[in-house]
Coordinates of C-alpha atoms in Angstrom, one line a residue:
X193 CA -5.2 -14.3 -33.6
X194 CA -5.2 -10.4 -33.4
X195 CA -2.0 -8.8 -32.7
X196 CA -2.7 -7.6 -29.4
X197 CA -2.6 -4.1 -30.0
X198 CA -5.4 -4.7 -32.1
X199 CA -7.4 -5.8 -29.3
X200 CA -10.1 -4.6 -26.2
X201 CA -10.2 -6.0 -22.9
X202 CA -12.7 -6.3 -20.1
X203 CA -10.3 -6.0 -17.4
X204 CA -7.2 -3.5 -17.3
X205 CA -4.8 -2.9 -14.5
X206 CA -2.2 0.4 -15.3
X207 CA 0.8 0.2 -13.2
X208 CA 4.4 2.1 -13.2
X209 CA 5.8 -1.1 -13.6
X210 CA 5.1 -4.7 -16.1
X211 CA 4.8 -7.5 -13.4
X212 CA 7.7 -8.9 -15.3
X213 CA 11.2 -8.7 -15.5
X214 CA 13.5 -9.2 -18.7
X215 CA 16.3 -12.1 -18.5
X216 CA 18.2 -13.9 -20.3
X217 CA 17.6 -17.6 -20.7
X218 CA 20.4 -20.3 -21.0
X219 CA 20.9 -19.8 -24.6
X220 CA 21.7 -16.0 -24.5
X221 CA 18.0 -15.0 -25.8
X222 CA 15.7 -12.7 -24.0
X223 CA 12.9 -13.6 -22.3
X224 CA 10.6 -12.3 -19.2
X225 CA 9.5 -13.4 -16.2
X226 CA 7.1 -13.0 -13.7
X227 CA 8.2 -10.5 -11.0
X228 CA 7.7 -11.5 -7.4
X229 CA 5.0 -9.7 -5.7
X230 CA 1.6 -9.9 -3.8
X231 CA -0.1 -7.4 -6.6
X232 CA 0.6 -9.7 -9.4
X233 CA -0.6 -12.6 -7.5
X234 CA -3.6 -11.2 -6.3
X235 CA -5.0 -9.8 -10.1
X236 CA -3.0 -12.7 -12.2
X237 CA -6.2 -15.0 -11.6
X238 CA -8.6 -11.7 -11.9
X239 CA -6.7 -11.4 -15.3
X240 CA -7.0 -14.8 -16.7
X241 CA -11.1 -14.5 -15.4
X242 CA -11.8 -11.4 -17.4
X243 CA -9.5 -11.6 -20.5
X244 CA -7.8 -8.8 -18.5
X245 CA -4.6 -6.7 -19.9
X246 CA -1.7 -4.7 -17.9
X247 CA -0.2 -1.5 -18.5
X248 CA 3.6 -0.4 -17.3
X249 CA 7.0 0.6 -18.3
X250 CA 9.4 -2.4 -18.4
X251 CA 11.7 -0.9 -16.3
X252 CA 14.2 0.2 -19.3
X253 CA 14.5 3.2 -20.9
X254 CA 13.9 4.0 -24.3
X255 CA 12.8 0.4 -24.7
X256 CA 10.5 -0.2 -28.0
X257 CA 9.1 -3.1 -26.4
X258 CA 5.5 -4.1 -28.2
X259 CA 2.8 -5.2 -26.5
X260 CA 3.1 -9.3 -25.8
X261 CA 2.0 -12.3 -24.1
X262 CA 4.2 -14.7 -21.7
X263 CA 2.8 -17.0 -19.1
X264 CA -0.8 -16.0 -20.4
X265 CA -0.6 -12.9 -19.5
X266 CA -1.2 -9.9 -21.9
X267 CA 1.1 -7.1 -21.8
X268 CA 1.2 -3.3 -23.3
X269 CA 4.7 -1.8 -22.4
X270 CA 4.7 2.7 -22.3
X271 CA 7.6 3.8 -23.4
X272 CA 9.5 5.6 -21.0
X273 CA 12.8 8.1 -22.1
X274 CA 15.7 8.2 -19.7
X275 CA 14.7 11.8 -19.7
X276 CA 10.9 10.9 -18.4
X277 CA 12.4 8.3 -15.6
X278 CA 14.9 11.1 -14.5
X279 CA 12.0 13.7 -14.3
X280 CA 8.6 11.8 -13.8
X281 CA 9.6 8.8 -11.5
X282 CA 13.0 9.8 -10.2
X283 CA 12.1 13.4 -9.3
X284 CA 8.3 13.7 -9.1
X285 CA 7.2 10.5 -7.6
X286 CA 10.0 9.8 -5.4
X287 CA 11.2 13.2 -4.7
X288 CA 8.1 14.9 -4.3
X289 CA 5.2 12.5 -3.7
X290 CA 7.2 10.1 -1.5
X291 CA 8.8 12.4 1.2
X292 CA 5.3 14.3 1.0
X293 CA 3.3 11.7 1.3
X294 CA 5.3 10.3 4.3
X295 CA 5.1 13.0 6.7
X296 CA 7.9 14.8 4.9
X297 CA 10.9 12.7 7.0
X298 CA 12.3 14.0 4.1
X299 CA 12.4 17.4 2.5
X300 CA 10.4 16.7 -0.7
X301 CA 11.4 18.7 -4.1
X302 CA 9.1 20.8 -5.6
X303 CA 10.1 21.5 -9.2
X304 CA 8.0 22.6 -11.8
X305 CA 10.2 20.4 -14.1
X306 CA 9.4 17.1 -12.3
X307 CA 5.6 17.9 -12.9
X308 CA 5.7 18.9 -16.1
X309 CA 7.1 15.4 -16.4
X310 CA 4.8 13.9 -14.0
X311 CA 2.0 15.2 -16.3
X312 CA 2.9 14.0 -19.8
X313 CA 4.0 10.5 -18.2
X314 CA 0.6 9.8 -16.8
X315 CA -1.2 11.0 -20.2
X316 CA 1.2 8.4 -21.7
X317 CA -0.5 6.0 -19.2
X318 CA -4.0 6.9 -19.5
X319 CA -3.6 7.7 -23.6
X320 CA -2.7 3.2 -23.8
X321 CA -5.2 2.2 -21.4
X322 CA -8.1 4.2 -23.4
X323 CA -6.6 2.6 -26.6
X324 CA -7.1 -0.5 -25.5
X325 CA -10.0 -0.5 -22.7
X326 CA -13.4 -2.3 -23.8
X327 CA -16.8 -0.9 -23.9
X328 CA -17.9 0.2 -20.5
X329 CA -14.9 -2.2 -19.6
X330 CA -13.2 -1.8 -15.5
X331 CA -9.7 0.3 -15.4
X332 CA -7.8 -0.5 -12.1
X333 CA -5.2 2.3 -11.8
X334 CA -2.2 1.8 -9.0
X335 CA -0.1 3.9 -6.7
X336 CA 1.5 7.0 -6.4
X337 CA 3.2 7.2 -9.7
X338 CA 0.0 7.9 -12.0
X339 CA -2.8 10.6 -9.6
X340 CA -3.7 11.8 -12.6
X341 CA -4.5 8.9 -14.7
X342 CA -8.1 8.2 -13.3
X343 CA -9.4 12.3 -14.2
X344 CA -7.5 12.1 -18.0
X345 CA -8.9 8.7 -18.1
X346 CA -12.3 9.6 -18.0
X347 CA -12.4 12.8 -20.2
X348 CA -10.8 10.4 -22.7
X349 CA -13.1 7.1 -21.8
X350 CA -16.1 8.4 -19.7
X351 CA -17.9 4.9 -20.5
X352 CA -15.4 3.3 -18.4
X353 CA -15.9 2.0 -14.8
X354 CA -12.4 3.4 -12.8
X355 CA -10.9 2.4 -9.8
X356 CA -7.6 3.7 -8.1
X357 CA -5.8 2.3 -5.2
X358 CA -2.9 4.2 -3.4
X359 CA -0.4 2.0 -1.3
X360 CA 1.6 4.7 0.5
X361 CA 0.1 7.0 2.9
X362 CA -2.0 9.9 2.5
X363 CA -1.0 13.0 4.2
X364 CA -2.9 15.3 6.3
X365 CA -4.2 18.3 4.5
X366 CA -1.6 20.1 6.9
X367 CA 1.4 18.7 5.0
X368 CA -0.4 18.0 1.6
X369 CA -1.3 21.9 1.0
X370 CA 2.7 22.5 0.7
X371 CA 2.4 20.7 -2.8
X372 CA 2.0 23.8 -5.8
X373 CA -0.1 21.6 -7.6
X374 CA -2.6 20.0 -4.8
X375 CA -5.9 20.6 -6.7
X376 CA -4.8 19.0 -9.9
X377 CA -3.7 15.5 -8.0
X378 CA -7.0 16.1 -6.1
X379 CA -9.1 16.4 -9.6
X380 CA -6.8 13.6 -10.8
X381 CA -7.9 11.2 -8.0
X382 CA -11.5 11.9 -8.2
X383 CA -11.6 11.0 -11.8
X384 CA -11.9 7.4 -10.4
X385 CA -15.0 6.1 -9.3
X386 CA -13.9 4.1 -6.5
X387 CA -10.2 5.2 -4.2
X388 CA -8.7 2.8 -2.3
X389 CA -6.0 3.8 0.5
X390 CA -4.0 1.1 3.3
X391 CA -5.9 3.4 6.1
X392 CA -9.3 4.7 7.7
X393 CA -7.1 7.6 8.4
X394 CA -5.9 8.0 4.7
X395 CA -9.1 8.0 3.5
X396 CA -10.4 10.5 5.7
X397 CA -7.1 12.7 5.3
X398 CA -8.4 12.6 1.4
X399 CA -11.5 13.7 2.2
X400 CA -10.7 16.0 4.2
X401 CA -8.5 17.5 1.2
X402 CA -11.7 17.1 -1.4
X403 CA -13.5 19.7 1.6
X404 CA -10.9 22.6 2.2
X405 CA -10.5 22.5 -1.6
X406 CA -13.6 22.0 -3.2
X407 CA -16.4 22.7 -0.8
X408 CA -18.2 19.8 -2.1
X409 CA -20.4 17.5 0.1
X410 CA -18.2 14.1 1.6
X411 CA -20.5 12.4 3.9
X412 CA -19.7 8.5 4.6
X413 CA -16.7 8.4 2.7
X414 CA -18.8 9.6 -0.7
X415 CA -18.1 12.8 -2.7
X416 CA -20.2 14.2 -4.6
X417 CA -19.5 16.0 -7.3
X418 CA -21.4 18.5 -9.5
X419 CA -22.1 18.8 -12.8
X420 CA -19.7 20.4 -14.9
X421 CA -20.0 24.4 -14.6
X422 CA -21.8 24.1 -10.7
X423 CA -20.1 25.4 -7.7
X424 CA -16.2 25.6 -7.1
X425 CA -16.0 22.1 -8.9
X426 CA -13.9 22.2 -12.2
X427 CA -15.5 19.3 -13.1
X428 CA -15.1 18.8 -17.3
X429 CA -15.1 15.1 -17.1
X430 CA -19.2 15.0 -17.2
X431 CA -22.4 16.9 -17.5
X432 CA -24.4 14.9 -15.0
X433 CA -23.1 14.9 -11.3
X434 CA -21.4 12.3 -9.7
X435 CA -20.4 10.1 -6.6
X436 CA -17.1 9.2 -6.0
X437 CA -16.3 6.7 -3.4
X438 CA -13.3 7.1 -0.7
X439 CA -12.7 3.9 1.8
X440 CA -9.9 1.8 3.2
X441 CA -9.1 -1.7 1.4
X442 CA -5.6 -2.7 3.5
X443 CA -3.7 -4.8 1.4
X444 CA -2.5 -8.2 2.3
X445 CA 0.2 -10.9 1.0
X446 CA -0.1 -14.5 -0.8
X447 CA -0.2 -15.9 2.9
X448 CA -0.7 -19.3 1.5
X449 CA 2.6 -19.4 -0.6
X450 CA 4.9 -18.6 2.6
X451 CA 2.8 -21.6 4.2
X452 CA 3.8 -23.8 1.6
X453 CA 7.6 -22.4 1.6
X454 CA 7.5 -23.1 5.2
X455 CA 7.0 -26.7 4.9
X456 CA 9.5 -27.5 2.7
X457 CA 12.6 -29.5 4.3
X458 CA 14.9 -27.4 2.3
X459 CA 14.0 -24.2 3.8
X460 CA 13.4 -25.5 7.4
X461 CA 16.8 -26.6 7.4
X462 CA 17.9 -23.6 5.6
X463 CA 16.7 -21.8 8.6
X464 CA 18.7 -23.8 11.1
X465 CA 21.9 -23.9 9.4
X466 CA 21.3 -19.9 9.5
X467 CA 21.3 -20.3 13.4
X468 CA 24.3 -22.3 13.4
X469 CA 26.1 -19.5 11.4
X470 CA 25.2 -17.0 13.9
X471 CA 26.5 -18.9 16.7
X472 CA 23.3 -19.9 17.6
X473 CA 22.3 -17.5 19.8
X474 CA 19.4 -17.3 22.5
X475 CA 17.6 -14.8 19.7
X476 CA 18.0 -13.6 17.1
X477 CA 16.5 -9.8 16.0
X478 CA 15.3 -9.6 12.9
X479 CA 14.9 -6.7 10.2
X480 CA 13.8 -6.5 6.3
X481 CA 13.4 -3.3 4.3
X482 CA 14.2 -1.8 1.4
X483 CA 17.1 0.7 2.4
X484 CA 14.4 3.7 2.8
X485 CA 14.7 6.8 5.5
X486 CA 11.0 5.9 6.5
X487 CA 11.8 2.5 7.4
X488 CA 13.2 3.7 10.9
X489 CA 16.3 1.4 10.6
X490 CA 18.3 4.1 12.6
X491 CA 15.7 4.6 15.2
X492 CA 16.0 0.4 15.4
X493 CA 19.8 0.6 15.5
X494 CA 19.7 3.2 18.1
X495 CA 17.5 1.6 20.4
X496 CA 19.9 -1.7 20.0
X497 CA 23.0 -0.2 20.4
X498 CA 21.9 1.2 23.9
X499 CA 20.7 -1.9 25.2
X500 CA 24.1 -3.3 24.6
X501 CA 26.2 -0.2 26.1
X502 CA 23.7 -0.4 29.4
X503 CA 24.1 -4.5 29.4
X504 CA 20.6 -5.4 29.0
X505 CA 21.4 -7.3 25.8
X506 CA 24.7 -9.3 25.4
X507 CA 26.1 -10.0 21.7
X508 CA 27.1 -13.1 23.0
X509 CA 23.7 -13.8 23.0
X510 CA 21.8 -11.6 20.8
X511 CA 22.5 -10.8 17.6
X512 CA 20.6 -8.4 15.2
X513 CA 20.4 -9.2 11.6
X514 CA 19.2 -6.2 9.1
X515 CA 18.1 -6.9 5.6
X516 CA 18.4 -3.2 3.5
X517 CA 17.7 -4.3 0.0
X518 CA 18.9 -1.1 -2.4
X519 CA 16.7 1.5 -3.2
X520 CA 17.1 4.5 -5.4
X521 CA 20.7 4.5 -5.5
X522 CA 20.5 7.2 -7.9
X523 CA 18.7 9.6 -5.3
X524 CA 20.9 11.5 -3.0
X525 CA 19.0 11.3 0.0
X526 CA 19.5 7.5 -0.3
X527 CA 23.2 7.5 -1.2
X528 CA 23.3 9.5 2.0
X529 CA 21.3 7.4 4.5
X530 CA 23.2 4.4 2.9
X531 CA 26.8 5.6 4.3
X532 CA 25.1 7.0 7.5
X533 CA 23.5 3.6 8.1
X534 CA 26.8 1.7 6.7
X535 CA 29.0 4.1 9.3
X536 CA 26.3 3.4 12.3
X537 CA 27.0 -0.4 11.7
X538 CA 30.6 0.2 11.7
X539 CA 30.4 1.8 14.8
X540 CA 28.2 -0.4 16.7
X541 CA 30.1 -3.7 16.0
X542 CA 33.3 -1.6 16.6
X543 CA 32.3 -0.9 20.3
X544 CA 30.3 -4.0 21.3
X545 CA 31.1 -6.9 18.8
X546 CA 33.5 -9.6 19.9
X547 CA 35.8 -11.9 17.5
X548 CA 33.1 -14.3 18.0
X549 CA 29.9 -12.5 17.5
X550 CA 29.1 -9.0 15.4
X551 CA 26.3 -6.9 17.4
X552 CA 25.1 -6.2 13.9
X553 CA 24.9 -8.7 10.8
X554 CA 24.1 -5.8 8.2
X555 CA 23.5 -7.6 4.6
X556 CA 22.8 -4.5 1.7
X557 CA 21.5 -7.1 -1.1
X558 CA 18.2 -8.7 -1.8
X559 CA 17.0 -12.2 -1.1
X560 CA 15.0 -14.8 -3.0
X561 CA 11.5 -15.2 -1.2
X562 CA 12.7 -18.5 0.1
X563 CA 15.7 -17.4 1.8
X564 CA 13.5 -14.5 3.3
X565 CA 11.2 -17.2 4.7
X566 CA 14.1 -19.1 6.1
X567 CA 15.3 -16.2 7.5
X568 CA 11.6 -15.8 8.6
X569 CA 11.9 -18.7 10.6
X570 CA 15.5 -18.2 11.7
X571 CA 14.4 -15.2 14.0
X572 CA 12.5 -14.4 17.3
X573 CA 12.2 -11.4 17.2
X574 CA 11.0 -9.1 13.9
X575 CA 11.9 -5.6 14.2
X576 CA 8.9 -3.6 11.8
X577 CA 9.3 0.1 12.9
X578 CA 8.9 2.2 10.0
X579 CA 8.0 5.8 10.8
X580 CA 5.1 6.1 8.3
X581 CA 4.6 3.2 6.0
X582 CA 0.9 2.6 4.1
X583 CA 1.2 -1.1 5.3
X584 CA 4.6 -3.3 5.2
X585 CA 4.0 -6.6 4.5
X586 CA 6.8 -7.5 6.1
X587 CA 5.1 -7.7 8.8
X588 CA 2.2 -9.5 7.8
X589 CA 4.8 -12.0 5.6
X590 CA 6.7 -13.2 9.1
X591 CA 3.7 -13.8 11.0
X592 CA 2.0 -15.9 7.8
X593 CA 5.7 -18.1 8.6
X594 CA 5.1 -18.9 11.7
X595 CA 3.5 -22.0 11.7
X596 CA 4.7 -23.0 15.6
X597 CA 2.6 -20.0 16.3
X598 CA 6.6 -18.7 18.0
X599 CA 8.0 -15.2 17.4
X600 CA 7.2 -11.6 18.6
X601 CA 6.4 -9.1 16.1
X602 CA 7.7 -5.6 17.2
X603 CA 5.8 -3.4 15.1
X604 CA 5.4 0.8 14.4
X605 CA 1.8 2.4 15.1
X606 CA 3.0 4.2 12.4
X607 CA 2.5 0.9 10.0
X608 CA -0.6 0.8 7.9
X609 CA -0.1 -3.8 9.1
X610 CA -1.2 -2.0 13.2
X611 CA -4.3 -1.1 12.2
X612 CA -5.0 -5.0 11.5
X613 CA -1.9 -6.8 13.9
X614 CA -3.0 -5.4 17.3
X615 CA -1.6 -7.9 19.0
X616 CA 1.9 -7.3 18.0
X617 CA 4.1 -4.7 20.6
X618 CA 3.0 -1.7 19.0
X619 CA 5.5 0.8 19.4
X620 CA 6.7 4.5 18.5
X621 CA 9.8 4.0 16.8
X622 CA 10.5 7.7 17.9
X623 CA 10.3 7.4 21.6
X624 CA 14.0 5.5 21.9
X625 CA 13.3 3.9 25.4
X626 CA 9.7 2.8 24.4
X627 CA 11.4 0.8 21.5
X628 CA 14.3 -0.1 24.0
X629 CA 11.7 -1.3 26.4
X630 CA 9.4 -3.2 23.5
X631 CA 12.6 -5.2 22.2
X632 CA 13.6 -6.5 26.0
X633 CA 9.5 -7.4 26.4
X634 CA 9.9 -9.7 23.2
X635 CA 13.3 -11.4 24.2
X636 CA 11.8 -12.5 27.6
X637 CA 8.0 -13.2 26.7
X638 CA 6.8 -16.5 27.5
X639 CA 6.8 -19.0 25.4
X640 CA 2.5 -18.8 26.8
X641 CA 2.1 -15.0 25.8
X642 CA 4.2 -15.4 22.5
X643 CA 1.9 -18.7 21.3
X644 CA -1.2 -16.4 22.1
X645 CA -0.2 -13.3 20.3
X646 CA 0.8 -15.1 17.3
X647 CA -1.9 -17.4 17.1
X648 CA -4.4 -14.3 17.0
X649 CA -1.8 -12.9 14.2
X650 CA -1.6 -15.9 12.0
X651 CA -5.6 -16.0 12.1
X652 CA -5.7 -12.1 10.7
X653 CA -3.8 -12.8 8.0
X654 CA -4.5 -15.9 7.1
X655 CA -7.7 -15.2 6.3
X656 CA -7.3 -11.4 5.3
X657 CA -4.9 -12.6 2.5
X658 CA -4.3 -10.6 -0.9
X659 CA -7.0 -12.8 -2.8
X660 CA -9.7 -11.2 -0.7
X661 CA -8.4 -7.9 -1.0
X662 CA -8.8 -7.4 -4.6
X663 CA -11.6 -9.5 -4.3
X664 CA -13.3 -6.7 -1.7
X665 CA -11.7 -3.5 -4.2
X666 CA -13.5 -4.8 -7.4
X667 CA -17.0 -5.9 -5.6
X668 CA -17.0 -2.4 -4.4
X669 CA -16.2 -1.3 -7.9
X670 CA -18.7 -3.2 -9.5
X671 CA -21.2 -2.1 -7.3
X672 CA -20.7 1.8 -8.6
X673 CA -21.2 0.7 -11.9
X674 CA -23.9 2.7 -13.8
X675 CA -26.8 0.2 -14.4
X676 CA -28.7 -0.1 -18.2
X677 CA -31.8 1.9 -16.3
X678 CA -29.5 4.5 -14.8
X679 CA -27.3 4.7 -18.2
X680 CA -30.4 5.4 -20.3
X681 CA -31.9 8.1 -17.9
X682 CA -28.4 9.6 -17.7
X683 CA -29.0 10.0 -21.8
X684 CA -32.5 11.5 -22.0
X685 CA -31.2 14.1 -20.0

């Protein structure tokens, strides 16, 4: 068999990140495995159909890695310096693009540094996937980290078919024109044939960014481009015009994994004996996030903490529970929200907590996926109320759980998941008495209203799972492919 650097492929995802992780087995040798994750799960079987290949950093620096196969799947690390990670993904992408991105809850950094970085990490990204991309063969760039893959892509590869899907937000034109280098992510993007955002409203705040700064046409979610040389366009990636498609694809989860979880006896009575350790109180509030300032866990603490001081929740028989996996540890803005959020806990159980019962069970650690579906099961109430997220499957992963068709979802209008769960309690985590008044609806719904809501919940995501999602991205992609006819026309010109 060819070494795999020596081989093309059909199918190529490009990614910041491998979808595997590096352990060590029993016998002290190194080996990968898969990484938990709805994207791997929804393009693994894509993969296997198309002889497909992925593109990422392994998540260490400096690491030599070749390209390799485990579990079938076909692999091509980019190298990635401590100096690149500091610069392109630390600084860059998640202290530019991220605050920005999310309606600038935090000051983003704008330092010509971090794009300089930003730059020659995504022509790392798009050099390997043009290396190893077959004939007229589909790229499927992802996320934040790597704008201007799809534009470099196609100046290197214009026979390729290019998709790119963003997962966080995209701001209004408003916020975005503060970036110094707006046009070039712009250009980047619309190297791509087909962009996928979580949102109707992302797409059209896109668009609405391809208008004020390129004066090109945008009708039905479709820009077209000119030629190379006509108009205002810059447009060196081809001679002949062309039609880039901008829509909404929201992404989902592997809703029929969590069903399976839930029916296991192990993690049923995982989810009891989590009761029992709480005291088993008349509910329990739930949280889950990564430990991120748009994530609107002090908002949610806020809103808790007065309920308590005015007596319309009692510890003795409520109790909150907040998940904060780490995040960025390295970043300063997260070092700081971690001791703000770590003092606000402090405080609250300091003033309402008992020697029985904490107001607040705050755990700052991840969680296998079945103790997160236990802990699923464990609560009534899930607290979602990010203040900008693209979608949080959170969400959608605690109502695929609920197979008593119980719970109350609490979730933020400002969640990509309330476009598609309308009949959660939608809520503006910034008005503090509309959450207040939204967390004492779902503690005293009926049993009746809460069957109904989640019944109509389960259905959406049930069958509006990840499989369809990518299934829905690449039929739209296939569909902007250039036929033989139009290929040969395209020549004679």
């Amino acid at each position: 068999m060819a070494d795999i650097e020596d081989e093309r492929f059909d199918f190529v995802v490009v990614a910041n990140r491998l979808p595997v992780d590096r352990i060590t087995t029993h016998d002290g040798s190194p080996s990968w495995k898969t990484s938990p994750g709805g994207l791997v799960t929804a393009l693994e079987p894509v993969m296997r159909a198309n002889d497909g290949a992925w593109i990422g950093w392994t998540g260490t620096a400096d690491d030599d890695q070749d390209a390799f196969e485990t579990g079938g799947l076909h692999l091509v690390p980019v190298r990635l310096s401590a100096s690149e990670i500091e610069l392109y993904y630390e600084g860059f992408s998640n202290d530019t693009i991220w605050p920005l991105y999310h309606d600038v809850i935090a000051q983003p950094t704008y330092s010509r540094r971090f794009w300089e970085a930003y730059v020659e990490v995504n022509r790392k990204f798009a050099e390997a996937a043009a290396a190893i991309a077959a004939d007229a063969g589909t790229v499927w760039v992802q996320d934040y980290q790597l704008q201007l893959v799809p534009r470099m892509l196609r100046e290197l590869r214009p026979d390729l078919v290019i998709g790119f899907f963003n997962h966080i937000p995209f701001p209004a034109y408003g916020l975005f024109s503060q970036l110094p280098w707006r046009r070039e992510i712009v250009e980047g993007l619309l190297g791509a044939d087909l962009i996928g955002f979580q949102r109707r409203a992302d797409a059209g705040n896109f668009l609405r960014a391809v208008r004020r700064l390129f004066h090109v046409p945008t009708g039905h979610g479709r820009v077209e481009l000119p030629a190379a040389g006509e108009g205002r366009w810059p447009n060196s990636m081809s001679d002949q015009p062309r039609t880039v498609v901008a829509r909404h694809f929201p992404i989902s989860i592997d809703a029929r994994s969590y069903v399976e979880l839930v029916e296991r006896q192990d993690v049923r009575d995982r989810a009891a004996q989590i009761r029992h350790d709480l005291g088993n109180p008349s509910t329990i509030m739930l949280g889950v996030d990564r430990l991120d300032y748009t994530k609107g866990i002090r908002h949610r603490f806020a809103a808790y903490a007065e309920l308590l001081a005015e007596g319309k929740l009692d510890v003795d028989d409520t109790v909150l529970v907040q998940i904060a996996s780490p995040s960025r540890e390295r970043v300063e803005t997260y070092k700081a929200l971690r001791d703000e959020i770590e003092l606000t806990v402090g405080r609250v159980n300091g003033e309402y907590g008992t020697i029985a019962h904490s107001a607040i069970n705050y755990l700052h650690h991840g969680y296998p996926r079945e103790e997160m579906v236990a802990l699923f099961l464990a609560a009534d109430v899930m607290l979602v109320t990010a203040l900008r997220d693209g979608m949080n499957l959170v969400a959608k992963e605690y109502v695929a759980t609920r197979a008593d068709d119980d719970g109350v979802l609490v979730l933020s209008e400002f969640a990509g998941a309330a476009d598609e769960l309308k009949q959660a309690l939608l809520v503006n985590p910034h008005d503090i008495e509309g959450l207040k008044r939204a967390m004492l609806t779902a503690v005293h719904m009926s049993r009746q209203e809460r069957r109904t809501r989640m019944r109509a919940l389960r259905h959406r995501v049930l069958t509006h799972d990840v499989e369809r999602w990518s299934k829905d991205f690449l039929d739209a992609l296939a569909q902007l492919r250039p036929t033989e006819s139009a290929k040969a026309a395209a020549a004679a010109e």
